[in-house]
Structures are given as C-alpha cells and as structure tokens.
XYZ file of C-alpha atoms in Angstrom:
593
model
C 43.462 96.396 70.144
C 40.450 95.386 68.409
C 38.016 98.605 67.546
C 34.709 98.592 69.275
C 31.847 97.692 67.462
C 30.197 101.655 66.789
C 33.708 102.474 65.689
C 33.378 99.406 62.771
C 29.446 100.592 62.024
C 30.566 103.753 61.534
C 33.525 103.236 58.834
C 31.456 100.562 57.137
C 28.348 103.171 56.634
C 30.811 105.887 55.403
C 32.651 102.644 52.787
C 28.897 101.581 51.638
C 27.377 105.387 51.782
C 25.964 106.354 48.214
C 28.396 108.921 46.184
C 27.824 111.905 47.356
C 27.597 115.127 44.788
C 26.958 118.722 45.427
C 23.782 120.880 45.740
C 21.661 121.690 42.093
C 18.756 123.455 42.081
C 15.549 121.644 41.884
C 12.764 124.311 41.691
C 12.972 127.865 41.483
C 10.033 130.175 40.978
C 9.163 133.780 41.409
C 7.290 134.858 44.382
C 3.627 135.339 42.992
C 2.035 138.676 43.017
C 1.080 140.401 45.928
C 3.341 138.647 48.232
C 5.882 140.655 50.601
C 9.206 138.985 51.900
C 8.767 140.853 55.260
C 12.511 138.803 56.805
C 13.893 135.729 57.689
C 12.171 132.856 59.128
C 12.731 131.928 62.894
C 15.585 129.375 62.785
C 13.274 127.159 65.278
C 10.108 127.359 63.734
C 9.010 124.191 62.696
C 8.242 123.604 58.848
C 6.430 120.134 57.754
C 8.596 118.974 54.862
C 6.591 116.916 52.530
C 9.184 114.840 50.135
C 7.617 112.893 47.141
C 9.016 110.073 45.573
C 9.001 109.299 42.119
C 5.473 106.789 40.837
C 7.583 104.374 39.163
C 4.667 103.160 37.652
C 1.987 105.561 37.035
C 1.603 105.626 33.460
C 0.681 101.853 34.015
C -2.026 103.414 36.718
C -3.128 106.267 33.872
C -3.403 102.703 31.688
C -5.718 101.356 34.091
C -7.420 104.111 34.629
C -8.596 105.229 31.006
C -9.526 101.237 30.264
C -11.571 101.364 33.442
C -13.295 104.772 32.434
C -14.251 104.072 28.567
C -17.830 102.793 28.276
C -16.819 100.846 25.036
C -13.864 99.043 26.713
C -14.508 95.152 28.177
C -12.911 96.660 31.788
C -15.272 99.526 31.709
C -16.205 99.753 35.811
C -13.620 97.384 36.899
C -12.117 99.491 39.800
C -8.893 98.718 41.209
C -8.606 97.985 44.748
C -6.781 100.359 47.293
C -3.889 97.926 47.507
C -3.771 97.686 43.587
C -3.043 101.303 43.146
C -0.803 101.383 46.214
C 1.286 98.904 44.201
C 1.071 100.847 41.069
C 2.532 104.015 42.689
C 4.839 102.709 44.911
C 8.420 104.118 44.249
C 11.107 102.102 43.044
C 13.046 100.423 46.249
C 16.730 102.512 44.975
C 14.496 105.410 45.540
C 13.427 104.335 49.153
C 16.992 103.124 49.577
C 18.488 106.703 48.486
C 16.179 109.065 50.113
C 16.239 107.014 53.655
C 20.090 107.523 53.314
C 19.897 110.874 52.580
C 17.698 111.599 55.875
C 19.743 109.777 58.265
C 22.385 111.857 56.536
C 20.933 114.656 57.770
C 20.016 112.922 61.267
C 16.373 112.111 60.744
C 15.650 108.843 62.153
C 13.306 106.365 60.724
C 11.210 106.880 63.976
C 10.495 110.591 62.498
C 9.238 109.944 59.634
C 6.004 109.547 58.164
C 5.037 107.351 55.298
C 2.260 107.247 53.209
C 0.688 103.888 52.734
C 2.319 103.045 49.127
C 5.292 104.641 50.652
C 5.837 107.469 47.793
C 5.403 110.707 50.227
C 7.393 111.163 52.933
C 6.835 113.815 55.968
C 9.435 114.852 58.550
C 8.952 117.818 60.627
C 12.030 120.086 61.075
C 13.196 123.362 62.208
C 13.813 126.210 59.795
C 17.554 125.769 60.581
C 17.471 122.416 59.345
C 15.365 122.868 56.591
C 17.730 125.503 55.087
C 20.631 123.113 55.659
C 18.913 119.630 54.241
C 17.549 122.370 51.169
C 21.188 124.527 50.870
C 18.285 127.204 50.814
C 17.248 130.447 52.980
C 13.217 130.364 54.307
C 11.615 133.319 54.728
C 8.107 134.878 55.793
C 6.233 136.076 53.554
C 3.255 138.682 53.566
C 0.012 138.788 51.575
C -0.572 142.486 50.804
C -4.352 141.936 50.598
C -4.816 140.441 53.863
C -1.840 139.744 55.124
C -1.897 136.562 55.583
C 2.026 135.124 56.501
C 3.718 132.132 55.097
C 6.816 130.334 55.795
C 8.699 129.771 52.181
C 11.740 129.999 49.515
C 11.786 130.872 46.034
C 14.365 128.011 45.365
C 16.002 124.907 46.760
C 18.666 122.465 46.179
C 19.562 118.444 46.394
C 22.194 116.873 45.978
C 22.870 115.823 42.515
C 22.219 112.549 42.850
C 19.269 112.869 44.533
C 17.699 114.678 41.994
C 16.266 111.081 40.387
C 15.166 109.884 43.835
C 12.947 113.077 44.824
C 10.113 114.630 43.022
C 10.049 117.412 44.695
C 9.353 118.991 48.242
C 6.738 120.989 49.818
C 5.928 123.595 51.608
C 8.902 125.216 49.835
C 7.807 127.153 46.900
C 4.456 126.875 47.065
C 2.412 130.215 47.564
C -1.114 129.197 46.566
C -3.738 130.377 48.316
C -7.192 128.418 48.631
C -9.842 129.614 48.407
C -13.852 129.231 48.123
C -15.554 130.019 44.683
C -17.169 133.040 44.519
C -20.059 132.258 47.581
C -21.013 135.308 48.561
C -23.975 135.055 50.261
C -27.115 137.986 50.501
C -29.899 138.282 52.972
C -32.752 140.133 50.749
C -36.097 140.796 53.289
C -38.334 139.146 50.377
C -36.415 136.066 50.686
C -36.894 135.429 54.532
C -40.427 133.550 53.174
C -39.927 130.794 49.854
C -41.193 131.581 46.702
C -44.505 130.350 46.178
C -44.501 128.171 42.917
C -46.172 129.364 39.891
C -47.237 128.529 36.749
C -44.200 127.143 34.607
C -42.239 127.912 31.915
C -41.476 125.776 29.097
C -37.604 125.417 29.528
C -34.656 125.162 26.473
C -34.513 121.457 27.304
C -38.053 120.714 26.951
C -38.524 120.636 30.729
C -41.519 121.879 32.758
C -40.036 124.028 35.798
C -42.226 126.755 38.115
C -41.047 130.347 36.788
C -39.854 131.201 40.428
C -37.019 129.023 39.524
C -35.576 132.238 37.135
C -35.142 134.161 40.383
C -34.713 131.409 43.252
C -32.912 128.189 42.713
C -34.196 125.716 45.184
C -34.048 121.356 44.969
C -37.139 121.351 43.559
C -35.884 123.399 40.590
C -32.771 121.513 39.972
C -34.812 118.449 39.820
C -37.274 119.625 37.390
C -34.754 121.723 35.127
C -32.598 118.516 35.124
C -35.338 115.901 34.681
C -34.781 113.972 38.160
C -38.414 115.054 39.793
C -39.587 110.695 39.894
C -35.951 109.021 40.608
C -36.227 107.535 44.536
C -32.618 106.516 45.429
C -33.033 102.973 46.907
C -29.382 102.273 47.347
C -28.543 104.312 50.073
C -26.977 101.136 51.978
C -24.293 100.898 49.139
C -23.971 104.386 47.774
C -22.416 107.731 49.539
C -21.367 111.079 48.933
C -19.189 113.653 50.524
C -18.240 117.296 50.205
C -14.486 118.377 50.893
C -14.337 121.683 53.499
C -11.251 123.980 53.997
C -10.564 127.488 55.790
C -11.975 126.850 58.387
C -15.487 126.410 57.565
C -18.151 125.026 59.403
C -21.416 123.152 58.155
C -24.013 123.893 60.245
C -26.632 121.030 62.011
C -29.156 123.382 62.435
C -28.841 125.723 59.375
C -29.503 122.093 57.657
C -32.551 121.483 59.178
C -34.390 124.685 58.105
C -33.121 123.794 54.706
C -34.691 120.333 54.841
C -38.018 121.881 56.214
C -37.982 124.297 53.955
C -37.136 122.460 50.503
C -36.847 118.391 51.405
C -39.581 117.955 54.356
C -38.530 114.245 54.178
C -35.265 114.420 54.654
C -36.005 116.511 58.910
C -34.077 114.593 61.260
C -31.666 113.064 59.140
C -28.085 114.781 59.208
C -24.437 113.651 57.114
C -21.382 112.538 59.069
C -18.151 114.951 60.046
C -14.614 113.414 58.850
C -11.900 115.421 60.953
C -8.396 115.539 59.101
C -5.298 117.405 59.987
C -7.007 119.581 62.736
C -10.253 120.233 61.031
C -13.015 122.139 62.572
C -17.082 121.661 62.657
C -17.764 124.478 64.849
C -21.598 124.140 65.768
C -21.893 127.925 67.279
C -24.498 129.448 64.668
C -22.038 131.960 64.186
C -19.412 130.301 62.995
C -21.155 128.380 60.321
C -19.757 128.384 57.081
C -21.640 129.709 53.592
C -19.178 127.894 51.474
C -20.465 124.662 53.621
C -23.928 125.369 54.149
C -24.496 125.734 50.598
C -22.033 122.366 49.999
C -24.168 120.060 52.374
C -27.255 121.398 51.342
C -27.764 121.015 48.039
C -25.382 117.904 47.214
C -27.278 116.244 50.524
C -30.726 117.392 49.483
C -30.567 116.618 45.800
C -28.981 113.132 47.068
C -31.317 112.612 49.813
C -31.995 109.687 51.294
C -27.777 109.081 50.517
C -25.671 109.327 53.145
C -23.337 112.307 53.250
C -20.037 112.816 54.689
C -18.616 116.319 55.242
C -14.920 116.077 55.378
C -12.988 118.951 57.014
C -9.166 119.862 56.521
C -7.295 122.043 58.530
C -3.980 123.374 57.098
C -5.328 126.838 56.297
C -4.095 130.405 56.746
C -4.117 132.519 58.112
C -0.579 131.657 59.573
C 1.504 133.784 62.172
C 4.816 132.948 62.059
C 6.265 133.086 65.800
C 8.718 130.165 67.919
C 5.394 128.991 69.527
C 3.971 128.137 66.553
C 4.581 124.132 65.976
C 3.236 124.104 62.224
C 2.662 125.698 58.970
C 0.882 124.249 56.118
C -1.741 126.059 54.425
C -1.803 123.734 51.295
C -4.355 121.493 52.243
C -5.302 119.163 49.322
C -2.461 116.650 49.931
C -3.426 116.254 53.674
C -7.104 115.265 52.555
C -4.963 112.683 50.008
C -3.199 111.258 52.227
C -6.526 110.782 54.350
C -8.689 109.435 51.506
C -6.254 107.556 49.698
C -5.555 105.474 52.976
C -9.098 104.682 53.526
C -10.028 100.944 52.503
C -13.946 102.379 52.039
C -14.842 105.405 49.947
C -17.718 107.701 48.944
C -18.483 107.116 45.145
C -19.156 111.282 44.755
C -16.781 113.873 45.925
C -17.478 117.682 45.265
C -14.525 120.415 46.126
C -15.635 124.061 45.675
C -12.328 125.442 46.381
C -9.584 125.982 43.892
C -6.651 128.560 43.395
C -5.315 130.600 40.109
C -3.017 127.518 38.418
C 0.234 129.317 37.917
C 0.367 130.337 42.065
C 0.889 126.097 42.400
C 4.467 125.067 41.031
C 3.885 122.776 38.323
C 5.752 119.756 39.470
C 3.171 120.242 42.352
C -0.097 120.767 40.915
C 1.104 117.610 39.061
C 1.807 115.505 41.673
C -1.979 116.351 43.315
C -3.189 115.880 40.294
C -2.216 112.222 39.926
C -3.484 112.067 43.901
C -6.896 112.177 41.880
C -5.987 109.850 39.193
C -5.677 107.322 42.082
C -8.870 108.044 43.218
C -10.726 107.763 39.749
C -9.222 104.454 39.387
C -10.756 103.163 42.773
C -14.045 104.493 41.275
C -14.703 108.164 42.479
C -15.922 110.492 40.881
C -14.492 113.816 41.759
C -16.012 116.882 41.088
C -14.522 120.819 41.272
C -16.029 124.074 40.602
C -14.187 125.978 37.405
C -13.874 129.199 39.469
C -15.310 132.698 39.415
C -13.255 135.146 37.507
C -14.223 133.899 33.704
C -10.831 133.630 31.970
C -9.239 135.733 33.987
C -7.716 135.142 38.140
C -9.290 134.025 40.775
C -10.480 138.123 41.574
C -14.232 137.897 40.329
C -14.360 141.229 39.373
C -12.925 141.656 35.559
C -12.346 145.163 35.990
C -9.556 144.549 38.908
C -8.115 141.045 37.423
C -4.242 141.289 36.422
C -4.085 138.359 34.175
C -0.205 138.466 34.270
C 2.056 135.684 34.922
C 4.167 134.617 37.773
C 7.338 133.932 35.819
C 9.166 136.959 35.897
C 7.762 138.561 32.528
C 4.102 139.936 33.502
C 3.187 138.729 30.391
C -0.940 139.161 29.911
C -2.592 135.862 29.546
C -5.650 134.082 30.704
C -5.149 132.670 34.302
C -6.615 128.619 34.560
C -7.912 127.429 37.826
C -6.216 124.466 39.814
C -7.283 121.643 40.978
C -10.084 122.131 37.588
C -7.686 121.966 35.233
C -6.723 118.600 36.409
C -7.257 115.591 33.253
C -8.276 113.253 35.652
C -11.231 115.493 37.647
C -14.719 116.927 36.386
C -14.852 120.628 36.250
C -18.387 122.335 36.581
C -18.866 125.664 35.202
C -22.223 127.924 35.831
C -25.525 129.287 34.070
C -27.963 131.531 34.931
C -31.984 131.916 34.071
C -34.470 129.562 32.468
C -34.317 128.956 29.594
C -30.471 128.483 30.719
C -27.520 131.005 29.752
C -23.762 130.953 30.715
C -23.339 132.304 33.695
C -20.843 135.623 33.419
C -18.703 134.678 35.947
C -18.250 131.152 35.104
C -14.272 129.987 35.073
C -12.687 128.485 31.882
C -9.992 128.362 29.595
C -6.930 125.511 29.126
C -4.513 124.032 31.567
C -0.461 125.772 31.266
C 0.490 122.823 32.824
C -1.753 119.553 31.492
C -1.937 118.666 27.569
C -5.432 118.199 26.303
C -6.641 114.987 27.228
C -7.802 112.436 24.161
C -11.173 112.168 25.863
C -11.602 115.945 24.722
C -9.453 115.837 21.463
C -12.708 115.756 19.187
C -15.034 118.341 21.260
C -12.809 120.730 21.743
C -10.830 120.761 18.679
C -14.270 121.455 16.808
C -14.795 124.549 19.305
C -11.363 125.759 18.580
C -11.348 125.347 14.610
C -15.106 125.519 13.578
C -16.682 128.010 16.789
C -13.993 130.696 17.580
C -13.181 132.887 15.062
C -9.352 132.619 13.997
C -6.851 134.467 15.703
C -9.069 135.601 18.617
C -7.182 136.321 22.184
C -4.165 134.533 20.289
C -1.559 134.576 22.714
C -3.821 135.017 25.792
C -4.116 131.006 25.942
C -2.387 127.451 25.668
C -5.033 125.938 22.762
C -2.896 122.593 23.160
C -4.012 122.897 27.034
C -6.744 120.239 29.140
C -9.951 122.778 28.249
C -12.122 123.576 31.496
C -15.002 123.512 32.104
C -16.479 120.165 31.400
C -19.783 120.742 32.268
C -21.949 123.179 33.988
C -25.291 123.691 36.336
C -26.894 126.567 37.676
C -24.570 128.521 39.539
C -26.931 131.755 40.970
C -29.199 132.568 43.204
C -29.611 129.200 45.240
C -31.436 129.109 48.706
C -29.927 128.591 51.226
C -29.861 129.106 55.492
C -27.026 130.377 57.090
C -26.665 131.016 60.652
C -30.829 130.605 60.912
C -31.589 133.064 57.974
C -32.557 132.202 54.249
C -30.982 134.104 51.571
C -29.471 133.609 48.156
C -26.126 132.703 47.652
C -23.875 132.214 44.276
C -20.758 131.106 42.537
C -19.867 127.904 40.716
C -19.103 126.359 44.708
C -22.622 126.491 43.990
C -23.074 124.260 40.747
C -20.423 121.416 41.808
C -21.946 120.480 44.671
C -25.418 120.340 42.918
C -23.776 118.605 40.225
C -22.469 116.135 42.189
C -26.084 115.349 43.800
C -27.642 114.293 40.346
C -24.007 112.433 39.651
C -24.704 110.514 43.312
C -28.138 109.441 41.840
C -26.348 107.811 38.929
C -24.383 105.776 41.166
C -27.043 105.024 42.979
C -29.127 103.788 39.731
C -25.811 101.605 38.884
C -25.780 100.020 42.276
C -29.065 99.141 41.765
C -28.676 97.025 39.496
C -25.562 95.279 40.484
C -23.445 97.502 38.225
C -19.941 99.785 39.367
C -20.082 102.910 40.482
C -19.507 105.567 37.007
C -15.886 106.111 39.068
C -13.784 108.785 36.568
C -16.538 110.322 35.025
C -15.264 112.232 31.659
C -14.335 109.459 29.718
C -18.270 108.674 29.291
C -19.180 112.414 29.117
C -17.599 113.234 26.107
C -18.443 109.905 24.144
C -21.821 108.672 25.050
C -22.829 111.121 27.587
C -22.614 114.166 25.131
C -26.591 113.293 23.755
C -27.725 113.543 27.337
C -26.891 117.135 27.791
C -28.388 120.136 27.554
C -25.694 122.297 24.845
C -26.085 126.455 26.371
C -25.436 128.541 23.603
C -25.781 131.970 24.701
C -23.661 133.937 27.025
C -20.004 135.109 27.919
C -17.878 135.377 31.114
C -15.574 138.380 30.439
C -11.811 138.698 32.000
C -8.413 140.316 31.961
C -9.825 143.151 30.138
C -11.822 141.022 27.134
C -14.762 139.704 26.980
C -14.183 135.948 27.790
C -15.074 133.215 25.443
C -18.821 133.019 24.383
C -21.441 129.812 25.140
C -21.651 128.397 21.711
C -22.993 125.023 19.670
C -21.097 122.159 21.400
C -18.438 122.275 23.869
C -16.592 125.683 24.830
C -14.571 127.248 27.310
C -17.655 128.459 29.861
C -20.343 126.161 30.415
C -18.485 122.953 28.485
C -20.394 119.871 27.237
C -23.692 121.446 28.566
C -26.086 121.110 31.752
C -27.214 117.462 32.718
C -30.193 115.531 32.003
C -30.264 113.445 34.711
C -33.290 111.074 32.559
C -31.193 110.333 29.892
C -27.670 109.625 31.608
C -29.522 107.063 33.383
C -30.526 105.667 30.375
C -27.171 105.635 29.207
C -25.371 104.402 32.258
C -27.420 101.420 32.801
C-alpha cells in the first residue's frame, strides 16, 4: 500500500530537518539590584518573545553611515533610503531558513509570527509554558522593592547549539531595565504663577545679551538670546519636522500648551503638534493626567521650533505590570516597539528628542547593542536623535549622590561609575545640563564612558586631550572604562524652565529638560539646510566634534558629584559633564550651510 501523502511530508521534513544539537546557554546575567523573585510565572501568561537575527551587513551600514555624517567627505548628507538600510540589515537567508525551522519546531506557524520590515526581528507571542520549553529556561516574577513594580523574566536561557549563529538574542528574557524620565520634577512656587518681567541684561560668557531674569527663570525667549537664535524665522516648515518620543504613560497636554504659547510664543496660539499612537500609547487629555515629562518635551522643542510641525509620539509597553492569567502582555521595554514603528515609516521627522534613559548595566549588553544599531539606522536615513545624559552625575540613575550605590550588576558589587543607556549610544547625541548666566555645569548633569561601546573616532582627539592633559592622573582610577564612548556630547540649560502643567506655571528641571530644547535650535538647522536645497544635518556628532567644536560655547566651571566623589569637573574643552559646550545657534548655521 502506497503511504498517504502527510505520512511522506512528514518523513521527508524529519530526512531534510537541520542537525539538531542540545541546549547552551546564550545569556546569563544577575538579577539587578533591588529586584525580588517573588515565584514562578503563570504557565499561561502570555510573554511577547522578541528574537533578533543577526545584521549580516551592518558594518557596511556603520560604513555608510560615518561617510554620510563627515562634513569633509564627498557623500556628506547623502541619506540612504528606508529600503537601502532595510537591505543593509537584512539577515542572511540560512539565518531566516534556520530560525523559521526552529519555530515550526516548536509549533509556531508562519501565520504567528511577526516580521519586521528588513525581516531581522522576529515576534511570536507565547505562553510561559512554552517559553520555558522553546528557552530550556524557568520564568519567573519578579518584584521591584522600591515600588514594586512586577516583571515577567529569567536570569538565563538556552538554544540549541546550532542556533546559536542564527539568533542574536531574545527579549523580554533577561532584561530588567527600568525607564524612566530624567530628573523632571516639577515645583509650583506662588511667585511664579505671574512671568518674570524682563530686565535689564547681563552680559553673558558667550558674548550674548540675555534679560537677567533668565538666571532664575528659563523661558524661549532666554534660550534664544543665550544661544544667539533671537532673528532666525524658520521658513521651511513644509519640508522640515520634529518630534518628541513619550513613555510611562505620559500625557502632553492641548491645553497646558496653549498657556505656554500665550505666555512665551503669542504667535504660535492655535497651532498644536500631532499624536503618533504605538503599541497602546496614551494622550490622555483630562488636565489631570497630563504629563510633566511631556509638557516640558512639547513645549520647549515646539516653541523654540515654532512655526515646525511637531509630532508627539507615544509608546505604551510600560510598567507597572501585574502579572495574573488575564493579563495578555508584558513588555515594559519600550524603545524597540517605537523602532519597529519608526524604522517602518517611509517619511520621518529630521529631529527626535528622548528624555528617558535607564542606568546602562540594568540593559544586557547584547541588548543595549542591538537598540543601539536601531539608531544607527536612523542616522543613516538622516535623523538626528537626541537623549538627555541623565540626572545622577556619574553615579545611577538615583539623583541624589548621597543614596546612589554605584555597584555593579555582575555578581561582584564592585564600586564604579554607572553610564546611562540609550546616551551612551556612538551613534546618538547626548545632552548634558548647566545652570546660571554666565553658564556653569549643572550638578546633576549625567556623564562618564560607555561599559559596553568603545570610544568612537569622532571623539578620539577631544576626549583623549580631556583624559591626558585636563584630569589629573590617576583620579577615580578604577571607577571608569577611559577606553569607553564619553557622554555627554553637549549640553543646554537644564534648570528652572517654565512651564504649565495641568493649568498652573511653575519651574521644572532635569536634563529631560535640555534635550528637548536642544533639539529645537538643532530643528532650526535643518530647517536653514532645507532652505537652501541642502540635506537635513541627519547623525549629528560627526560635524560636532570637527567643525562644529568653534561654534560652541566651552563651560568651564562646575561639577556633578556621585557614588560618593565629587564627579568630574567642567573644564577647557570637552569633559565628562557638559561635553563639547552649549550651542551657538549663529555660528552652526554658518557652518552648516
């Protein structure tokens, strides 16, 4: 009797199958501090299994993307397009082959999974059950003692040997970060309900005329003078745009934006930005749930901007989490969800500022990696992205120096200083803070160098001379990586700015207050470029540290102190707190046209 036709599929797939080998570890990390294994995981809770295939081809992408970014190479400005990167990073077709096997191994169909356009993540959701069987791991929920937040994860799991070449790695597994806003705490203070009325000025550092309110109340106005912008009018507005990135839930407020505008841009009433939902995002309009963290985002970057359109995208994927059978998904790492949404968009803002960031060492390398050349993608379709440094000086994200731990995840508690993530990415522009006029570091401004990412050769020269000519030898030896990406890269006011929130003006801080502001004046560059037919500036820190250094204002005085020390001091040239210096806006225009 002949065998029926499922009977032959099935002994030909088991004759063709790849070789199959047995479980090896692929990641293993200790459980950061602070967080409680309170038990295993429901077996039926769902878990969102994010599996990353190797870029075959990215260092040809980082190529690209350096040529494109020098000002004194003959490709400077010529972007690629979305489907040019998409080619770049697609993973090799064994890779597809393996990993597709290796699912419908497990009994994933095709039909459940989710590709990314250039086809190098893949998402399938699964039960825990599953999970621990496609992983040879145990899941677990885990406890935040501060706030208790709850997460579903392991400390380690396994492929197949084989599969070790086809996989990058897999999320959420190991991944314990936890976002979170910059510093932004905001203050009501009775003699701020009415504006400061301007007075006579005082002669700035940089040369600058700026009303001597500005020491105590940052407002537009101020920026613009301190940062010699007052005369630009964008007139490019139908080519140029720029967005702000919100998480946890936050909420930028219609109306809170409209007391700003009447309050510091009359001429910008009646105009608003556009709301980008991704992955369950909220724009709650209820005055009180507005956000600070936003407020002070849209405001500023949209004011400073003004008349540019604005785009305000919110990401869901937050904690807090309660794990429980009704609960259909957890994933409270949301950077790779806002990716996946940018990177598939054909059209893209030229300016993107993120005032969120977590303590580098709670992100598993291999992931803060992969993000990380997320942004590179980005850069090389000619954005220029933009993240606060953090809050806590050298030390962890806890902006108080006297609490910080400063001790490392890896099993040894070893002191050190703690980097901030995504900053201490090569291929994004960290902002630091200052304070006053004339301007001083700010002393809770975040810096230091990347554990993970080498020193880029963009920053070889600047911060070589800080490390050899400006800090004494031997000092906090040990305490950091000097072969590490340095952060910040440059820096803006980062105190006392304006703002309303939930109908009330009051001051709010934090360097989620200097990237956004940042990346207004960086907007008005594009828009100067597009104005005269040129490219948007697109990876910005190639140009900063060659031609743009001369157009910046160097701080030399101040210190952020952390983990007990303290902190690295402002000094001549690039250094660890404020970087390459505050912008002039006046002479980067000169140099980018």
């Amino acid at each position: 009797m002949l065998a029926s036709a499922p009977y032959l599929l099935a002994v030909l797939g088991i004759a063709f199958a790849a070789p199959q080998s047995a479980p090896k570890i692929k990641e293993r990390v200790h459980a950061p501090r602070d967080w409680i294994n309170v038990g295993a995981a429901p077996t039926n809770h769902v878990v969102p299994l994010r599996i990353a295939l190797p870029q075959s081809n990215f260092q040809e992408l980082e190529r690209h993307l350096y040529e494109i970014s020098d000002p004194d190479h003959a490709r400077y400005g010529d972007h690629l397009t979305k489907e040019e990167v998409e080619e770049l990073v697609a993973p090799h077709p064994d890779s597809v082959h393996a990993v597709n096997e290796w699912l419908a191994g497990h009994g994933i169909p095709e039909g459940d999974c989710v590709r990314s356009p250039a086809k190098d993540w893949i998402t399938v959701h699964v039960p825990v059950a599953k999970a621990e069987a496609m992983l040879d791991t145990k899941f677990h929920v885990w406890k935040h003692a501060k706030d208790e937040d709850s997460v579903v994860r392991t400390t380690s799991y396994s492929l197949p040997e084989h599969m070790h070449a086809h996989i990058e790695l897999i999320q959420p597994t190991t991944l314990f970060n936890r976002i979170t806003g910059h510093r932004a705490t905001f203050r009501f203070s009775g003699a701020q309900e009415e504006a400061p009325a301007a007075t006579s000025g005082t002669i700035t550092a940089n040369g600058q005329e700026v009303d001597a309110s500005c020491n105590t109340t940052i407002t537009v106005s101020c920026l613009k003078q301190l940062y010699n912008a007052v005369d630009y009018v964008p007139a490019a507005t139908k080519k140029n745009s720029i967005a702000l990135t919100g998480y946890l839930n936050q909420s930028a407020n219609f109306a809170d934006l409209q007391q700003f505008y009447a309050d510091q841009v009359p001429a910008a009433v009646n105009s608003t930005f556009n709301v980008t939902f991704i992955n369950g995002g909220v724009n709650n309009q209820t005055l009180s749930a507005a956000g600070a963290e936003a407020d002070l985002d849209v405001q500023f970057a949209l004011g400073i901007a003004f008349p540019t359109p604005g785009t305000f995208y919110t990401t869901g994927g937050s904690p807090p989490f309660i794990p429980d059978i009704d609960t259909p998904d957890d994933d409270n790492e949301p950077y790779t969800a806002w990716l996946d949404f940018v990177l598939a968009q054909k059209t893209l803002p030229q300016t993107i500022s993120t005032s969120y960031g977590d303590d580098e060492q709670t992100v598993p390398e291999s992931f803060a990696k992969r993000v990380c050349a997320g942004f590179a993608q980005l850069g090389a379709r000619g954005v220029s992205l933009l993240f606060s440094s953090g809050d806590g000086g050298v030390g962890d994200g806890d902006p108080d120096p006297e609490t910080q731990t400063c001790q490392t995840n890896d099993g040894r508690n070893v002191t050190k200083f703690i980097p901030g993530f995504p900053a201490s990415c090569p291929f994004v522009t960290a902002v630091g803070g200052t304070i006053h006029i004339p301007e001083v570091a700010v002393d809770f401004s975040g810096g230091g160098f990347s554990n993970y990412f080498a020193r880029p050769l963009y920053q070889e020269f600047a911060v070589t001379e800080f490390l050899t000519k400006q800090l004494p030898k031997g000092t906090y030896e040990g305490l950091f990586n000097p072969a590490g990406r340095a952060i910040p890269d440059v820096s803006g006011q980062a105190d006392n700015f304006r703002i309303f929130f939930r109908g009330r003006a009051g001051l709010i801080g934090g360097t989620s207050a200097s990237s956004p502001s940042f990346a207004g004046f960086v907007s008005l560059l594009n828009d100067a470029r597009l104005s005269h037919g040129l490219p948007p500036l697109g990876f910005l820190n190639p140009l900063l540290y060659t031609r743009g250094v001369s157009a910046f204002n160097d701080i030399t005085s101040g210190n952020a102190p952390g983990c007990g020390t303290p902190g690295f001091n402002a000094t001549v040239g690039w250094d660890p707190i404020t970087g390459l210096g505050t912008p002039d806006f006046g002479k980067l225009k000169d140099i980018v046209l």
